[in-house]
Tab-separated table of C-alpha atoms in Angstrom:
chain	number	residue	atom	x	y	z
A	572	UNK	CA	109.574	89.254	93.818
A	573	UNK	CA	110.369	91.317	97.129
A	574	UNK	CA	107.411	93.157	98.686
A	575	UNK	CA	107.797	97.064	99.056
A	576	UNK	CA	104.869	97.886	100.898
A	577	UNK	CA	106.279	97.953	104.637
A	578	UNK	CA	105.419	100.645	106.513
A	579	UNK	CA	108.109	103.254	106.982
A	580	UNK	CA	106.280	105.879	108.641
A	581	UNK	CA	103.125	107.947	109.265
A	582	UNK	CA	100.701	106.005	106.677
A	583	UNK	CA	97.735	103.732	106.773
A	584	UNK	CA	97.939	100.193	106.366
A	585	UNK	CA	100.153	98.928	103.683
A	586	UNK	CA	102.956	100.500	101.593
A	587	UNK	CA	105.866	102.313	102.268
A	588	UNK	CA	105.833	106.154	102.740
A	589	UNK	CA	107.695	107.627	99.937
A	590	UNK	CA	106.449	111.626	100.845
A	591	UNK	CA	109.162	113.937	101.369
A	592	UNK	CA	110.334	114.277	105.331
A	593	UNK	CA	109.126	117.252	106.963
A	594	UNK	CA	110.364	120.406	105.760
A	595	UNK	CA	111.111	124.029	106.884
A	596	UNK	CA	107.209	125.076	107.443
A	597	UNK	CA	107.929	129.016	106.645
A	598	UNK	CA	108.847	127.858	103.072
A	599	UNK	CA	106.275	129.149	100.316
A	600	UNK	CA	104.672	126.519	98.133
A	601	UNK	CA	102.105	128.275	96.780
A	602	UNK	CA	102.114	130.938	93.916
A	603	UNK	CA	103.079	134.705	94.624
A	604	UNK	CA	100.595	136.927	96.733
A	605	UNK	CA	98.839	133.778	98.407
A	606	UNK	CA	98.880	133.613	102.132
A	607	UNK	CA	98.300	135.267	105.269
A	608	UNK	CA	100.886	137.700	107.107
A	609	UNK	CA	101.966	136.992	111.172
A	610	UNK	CA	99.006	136.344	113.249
A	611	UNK	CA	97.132	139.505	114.166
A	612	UNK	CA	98.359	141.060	117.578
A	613	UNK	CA	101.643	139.320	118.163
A	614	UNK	CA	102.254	136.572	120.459
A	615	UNK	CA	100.326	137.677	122.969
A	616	UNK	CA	97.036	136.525	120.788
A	617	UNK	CA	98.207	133.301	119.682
A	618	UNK	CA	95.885	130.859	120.286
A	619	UNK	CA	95.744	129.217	123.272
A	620	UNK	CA	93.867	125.749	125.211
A	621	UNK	CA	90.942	126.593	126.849
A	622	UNK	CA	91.681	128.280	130.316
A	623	UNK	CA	95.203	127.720	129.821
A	624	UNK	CA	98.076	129.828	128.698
A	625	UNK	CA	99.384	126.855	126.870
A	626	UNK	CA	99.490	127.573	122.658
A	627	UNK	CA	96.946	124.910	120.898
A	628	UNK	CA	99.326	122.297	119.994
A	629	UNK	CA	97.984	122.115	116.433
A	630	UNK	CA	99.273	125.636	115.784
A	631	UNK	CA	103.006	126.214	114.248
A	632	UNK	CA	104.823	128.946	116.403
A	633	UNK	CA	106.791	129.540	113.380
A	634	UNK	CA	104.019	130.188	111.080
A	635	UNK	CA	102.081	132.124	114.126
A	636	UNK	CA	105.234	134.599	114.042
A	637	UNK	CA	106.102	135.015	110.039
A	638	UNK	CA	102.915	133.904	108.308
A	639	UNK	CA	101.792	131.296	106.178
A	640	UNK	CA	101.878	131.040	102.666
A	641	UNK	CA	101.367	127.232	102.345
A	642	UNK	CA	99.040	125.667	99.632
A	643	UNK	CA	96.002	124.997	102.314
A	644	UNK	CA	93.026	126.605	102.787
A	645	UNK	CA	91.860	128.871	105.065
A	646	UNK	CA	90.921	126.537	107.719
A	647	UNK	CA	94.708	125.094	108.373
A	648	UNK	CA	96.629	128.423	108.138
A	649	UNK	CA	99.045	128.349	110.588
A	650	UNK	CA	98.424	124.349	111.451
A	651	UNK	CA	101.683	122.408	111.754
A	652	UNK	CA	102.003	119.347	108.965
A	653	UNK	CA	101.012	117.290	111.691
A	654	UNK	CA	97.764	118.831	112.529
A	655	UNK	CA	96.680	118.897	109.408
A	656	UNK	CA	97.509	115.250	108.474
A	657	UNK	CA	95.681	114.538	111.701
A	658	UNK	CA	92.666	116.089	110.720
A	659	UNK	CA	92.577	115.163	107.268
A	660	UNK	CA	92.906	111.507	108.830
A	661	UNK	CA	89.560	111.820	110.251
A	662	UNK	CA	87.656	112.083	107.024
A	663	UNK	CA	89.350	110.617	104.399
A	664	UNK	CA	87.452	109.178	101.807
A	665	UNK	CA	87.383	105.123	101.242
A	666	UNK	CA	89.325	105.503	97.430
A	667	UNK	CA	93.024	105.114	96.690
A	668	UNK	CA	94.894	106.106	93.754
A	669	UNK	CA	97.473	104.111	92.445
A	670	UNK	CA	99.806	105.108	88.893
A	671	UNK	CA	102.452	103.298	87.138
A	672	UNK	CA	106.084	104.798	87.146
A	673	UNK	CA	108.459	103.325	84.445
A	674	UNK	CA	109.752	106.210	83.039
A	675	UNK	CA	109.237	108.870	86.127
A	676	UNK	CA	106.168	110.776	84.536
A	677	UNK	CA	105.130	113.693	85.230
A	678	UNK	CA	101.793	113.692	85.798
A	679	UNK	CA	102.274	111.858	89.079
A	680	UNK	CA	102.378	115.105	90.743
A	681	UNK	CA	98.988	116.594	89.243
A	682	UNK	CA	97.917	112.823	90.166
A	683	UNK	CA	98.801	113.495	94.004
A	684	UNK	CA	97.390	116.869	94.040
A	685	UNK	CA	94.180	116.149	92.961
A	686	UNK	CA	94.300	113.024	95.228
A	687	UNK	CA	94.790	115.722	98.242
A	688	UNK	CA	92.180	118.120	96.868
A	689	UNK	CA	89.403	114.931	97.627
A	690	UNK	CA	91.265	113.650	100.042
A	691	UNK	CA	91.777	110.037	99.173
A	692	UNK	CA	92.992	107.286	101.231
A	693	UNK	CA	95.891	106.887	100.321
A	694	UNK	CA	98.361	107.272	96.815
A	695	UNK	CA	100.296	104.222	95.435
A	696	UNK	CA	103.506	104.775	93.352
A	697	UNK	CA	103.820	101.488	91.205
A	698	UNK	CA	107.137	100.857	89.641
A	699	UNK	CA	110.304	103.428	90.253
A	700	UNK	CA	110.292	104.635	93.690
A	701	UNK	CA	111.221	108.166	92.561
A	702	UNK	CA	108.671	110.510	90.984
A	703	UNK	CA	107.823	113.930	90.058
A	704	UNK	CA	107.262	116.181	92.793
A	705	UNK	CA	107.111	119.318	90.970
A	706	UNK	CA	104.013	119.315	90.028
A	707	UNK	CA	102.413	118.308	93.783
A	708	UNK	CA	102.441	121.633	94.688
A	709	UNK	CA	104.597	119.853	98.259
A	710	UNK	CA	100.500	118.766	98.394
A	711	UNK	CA	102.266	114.588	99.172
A	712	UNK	CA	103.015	116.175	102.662
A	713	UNK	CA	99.638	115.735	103.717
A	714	UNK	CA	98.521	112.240	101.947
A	715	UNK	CA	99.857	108.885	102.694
A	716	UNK	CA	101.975	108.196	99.889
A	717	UNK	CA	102.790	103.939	99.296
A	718	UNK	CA	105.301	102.661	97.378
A	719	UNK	CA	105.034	99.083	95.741
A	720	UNK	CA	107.330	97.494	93.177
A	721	UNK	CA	104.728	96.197	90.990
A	722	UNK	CA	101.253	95.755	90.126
A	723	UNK	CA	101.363	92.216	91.700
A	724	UNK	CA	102.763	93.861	95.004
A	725	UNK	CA	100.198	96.353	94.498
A	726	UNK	CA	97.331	93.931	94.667
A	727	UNK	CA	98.672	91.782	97.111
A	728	UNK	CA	98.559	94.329	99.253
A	729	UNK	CA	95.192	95.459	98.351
A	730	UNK	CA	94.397	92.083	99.101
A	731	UNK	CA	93.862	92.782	102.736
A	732	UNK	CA	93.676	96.628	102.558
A	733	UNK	CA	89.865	96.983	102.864
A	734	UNK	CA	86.911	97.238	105.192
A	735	UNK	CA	87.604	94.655	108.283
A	736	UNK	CA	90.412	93.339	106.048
A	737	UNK	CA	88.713	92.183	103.366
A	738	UNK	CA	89.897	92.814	99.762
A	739	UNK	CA	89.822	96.119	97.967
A	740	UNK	CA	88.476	96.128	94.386
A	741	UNK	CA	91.117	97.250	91.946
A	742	UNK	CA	89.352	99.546	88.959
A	743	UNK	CA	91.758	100.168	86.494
A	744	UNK	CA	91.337	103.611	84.017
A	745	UNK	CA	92.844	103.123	80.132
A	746	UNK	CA	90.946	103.032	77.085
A	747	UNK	CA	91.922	99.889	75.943
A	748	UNK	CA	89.784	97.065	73.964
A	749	UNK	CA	87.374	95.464	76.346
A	750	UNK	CA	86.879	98.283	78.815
A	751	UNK	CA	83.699	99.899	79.735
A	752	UNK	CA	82.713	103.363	80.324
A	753	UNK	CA	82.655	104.992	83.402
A	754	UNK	CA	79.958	107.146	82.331
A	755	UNK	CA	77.141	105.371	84.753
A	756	UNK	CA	79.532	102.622	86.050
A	757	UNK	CA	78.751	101.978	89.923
A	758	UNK	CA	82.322	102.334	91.302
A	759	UNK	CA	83.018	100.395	94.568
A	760	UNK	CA	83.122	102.950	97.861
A	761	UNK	CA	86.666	101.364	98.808
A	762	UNK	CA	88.412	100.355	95.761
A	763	UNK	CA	91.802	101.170	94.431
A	764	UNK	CA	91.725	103.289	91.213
A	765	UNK	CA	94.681	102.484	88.929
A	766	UNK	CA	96.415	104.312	86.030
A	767	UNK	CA	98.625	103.594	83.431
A	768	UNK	CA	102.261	105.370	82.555
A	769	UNK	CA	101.568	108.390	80.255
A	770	UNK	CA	103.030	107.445	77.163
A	771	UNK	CA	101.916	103.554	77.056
A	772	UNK	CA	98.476	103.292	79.339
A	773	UNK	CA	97.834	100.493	81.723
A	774	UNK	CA	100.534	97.485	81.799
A	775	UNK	CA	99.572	94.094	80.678
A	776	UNK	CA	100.556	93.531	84.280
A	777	UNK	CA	98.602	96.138	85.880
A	778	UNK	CA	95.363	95.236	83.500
A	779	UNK	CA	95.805	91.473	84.872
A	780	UNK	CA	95.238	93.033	88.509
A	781	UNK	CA	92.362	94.950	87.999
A	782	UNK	CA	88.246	94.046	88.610
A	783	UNK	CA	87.471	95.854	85.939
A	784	UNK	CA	89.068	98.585	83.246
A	785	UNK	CA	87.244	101.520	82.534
A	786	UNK	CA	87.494	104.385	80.068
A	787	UNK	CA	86.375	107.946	79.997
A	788	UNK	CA	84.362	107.931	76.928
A	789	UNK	CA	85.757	111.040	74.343
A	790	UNK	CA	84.232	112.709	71.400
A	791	UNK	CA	87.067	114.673	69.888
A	792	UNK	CA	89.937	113.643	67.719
A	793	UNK	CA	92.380	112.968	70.011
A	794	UNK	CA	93.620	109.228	71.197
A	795	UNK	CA	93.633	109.731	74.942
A	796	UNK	CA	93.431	112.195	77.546
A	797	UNK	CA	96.792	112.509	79.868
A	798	UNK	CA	97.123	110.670	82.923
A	799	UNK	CA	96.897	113.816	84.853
A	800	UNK	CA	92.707	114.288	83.631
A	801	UNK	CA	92.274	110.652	82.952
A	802	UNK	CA	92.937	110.816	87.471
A	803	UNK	CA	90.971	113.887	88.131
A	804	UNK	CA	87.894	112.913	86.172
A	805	UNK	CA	87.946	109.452	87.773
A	806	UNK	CA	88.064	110.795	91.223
A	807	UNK	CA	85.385	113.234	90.881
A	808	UNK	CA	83.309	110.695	89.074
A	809	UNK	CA	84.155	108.775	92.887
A	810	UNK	CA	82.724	111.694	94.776
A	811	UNK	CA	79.913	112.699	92.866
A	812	UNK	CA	78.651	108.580	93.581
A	813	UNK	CA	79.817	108.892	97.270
A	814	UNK	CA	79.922	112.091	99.007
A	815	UNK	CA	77.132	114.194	99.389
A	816	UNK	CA	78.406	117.752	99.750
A	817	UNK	CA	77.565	119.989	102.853
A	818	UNK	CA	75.320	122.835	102.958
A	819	UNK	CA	76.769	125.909	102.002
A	820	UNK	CA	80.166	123.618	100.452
A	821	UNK	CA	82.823	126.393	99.047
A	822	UNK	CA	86.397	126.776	99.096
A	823	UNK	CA	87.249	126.722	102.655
């Protein structure tokens, strides 16, 4: 089986960037009335390096000049791509989140955007290269987002993807027979989380990869929650174990 985890551009270690190149940063992606107009005072109050007239290189002249209605917060308005994936680089957290992609679902891109919301390491696409941006919110511009053909290309590459280059611990989400709650289960502070295609859960493949499955225990009537929550509920179960929020923490 060919490998499809070479790096193909700005990523961490391991798989192949499949984000979408760098695009027209004046474009909207975020819902009608968000955003802030042209930067107060014209170019004459850009801002600039300390004692210099030069413009702080993390700032977009193009933004400066016609505003910024991106999907980022406050602190990153008018911050080129780069800037922000630079910063976000400098605290991501130690989780990755991986999904299967048989039948391009289209949860991946509620996947991705809550994988940039906590910032995770890094987002593996397992299967079809091609997925569902749509519902990313254009958030995959400012993760590292992997490709790998498989879930044995997936954990051979996890294989050497953790601390010092040690192994990363593969926790696999599906409520399947044998699988244990997460509800008090210690997840690992680098690990890989990994989710099934929508319609038919975790692979036998993907299940033969993972350390452990896990399940979100339900009480209602329904079979299964959607990948979409299954992913969200995971990762925040990640954060509440590992990050301790900051005084004051709001929406930034």
């Amino acid at each position: 089986m060919a490998r499809s985890d070479d790096p193909a551009g700005q990523a961490g270690p391991g798989g192949d960037v499949t984000g979408a190149a760098p695009a027209d940063p004046t474009t909207s992606d975020a819902p009608d009335g968000v955003g802030v107009g042209p930067w107060p005072g014209g170019p004459d109050a850009w801002p600039r390096l300390p004692g210099t007239d030069r413009l702080d290189p993390r700032y977009d002249p193009e933004l400066l000049a016609h505003g910024d209605r991106r999907n980022v917060v406050d602190a990153y308005r008018y911050w080129t791509v780069e800037a922000v994936v630079a910063d976000l680089d400098t605290r991501r957290h130690a989780f990755h989140v991986a999904i299967e992609n048989w039948a391009h679902d289209l949860n991946i891109g509620s996947v991705v955007r809550t994988a940039n919301a906590f910032n995770a390491a890094g987002v593996h696409v397992v299967g079809r290269r091609r997925w569902n941006r749509r519902g990313a919110m254009v958030t995959d511009r400012y993760l590292h987002v992997h490709h790998h053909a498989d879930a044995t290309a997936l954990a051979r590459w996890a294989a050497t993807a953790g601390p010092d280059g040690g192994r990363l611990p593969v926790v696999g989400l599906d409520n399947v027979p044998g699988s244990v709650p997460i509800e008090g289960y210690p997840l690992p502070r680098s690990c890989v989380l990994l989710l099934g295609q929508e319609s038919t859960g975790l692979s036998a493949a993907a299940q033969d990869v993972c350390d452990v499955v896990l399940h979100i225990t339900q009480h209602g009537s329904t079979r299964s929650l959607n990948a979409g929550a299954a992913a969200a509920i995971a990762m925040h179960t990640w954060m509440v174990q590992h990050v301790t929020p900051p005084d004051g923490a709001g929406p930034r």
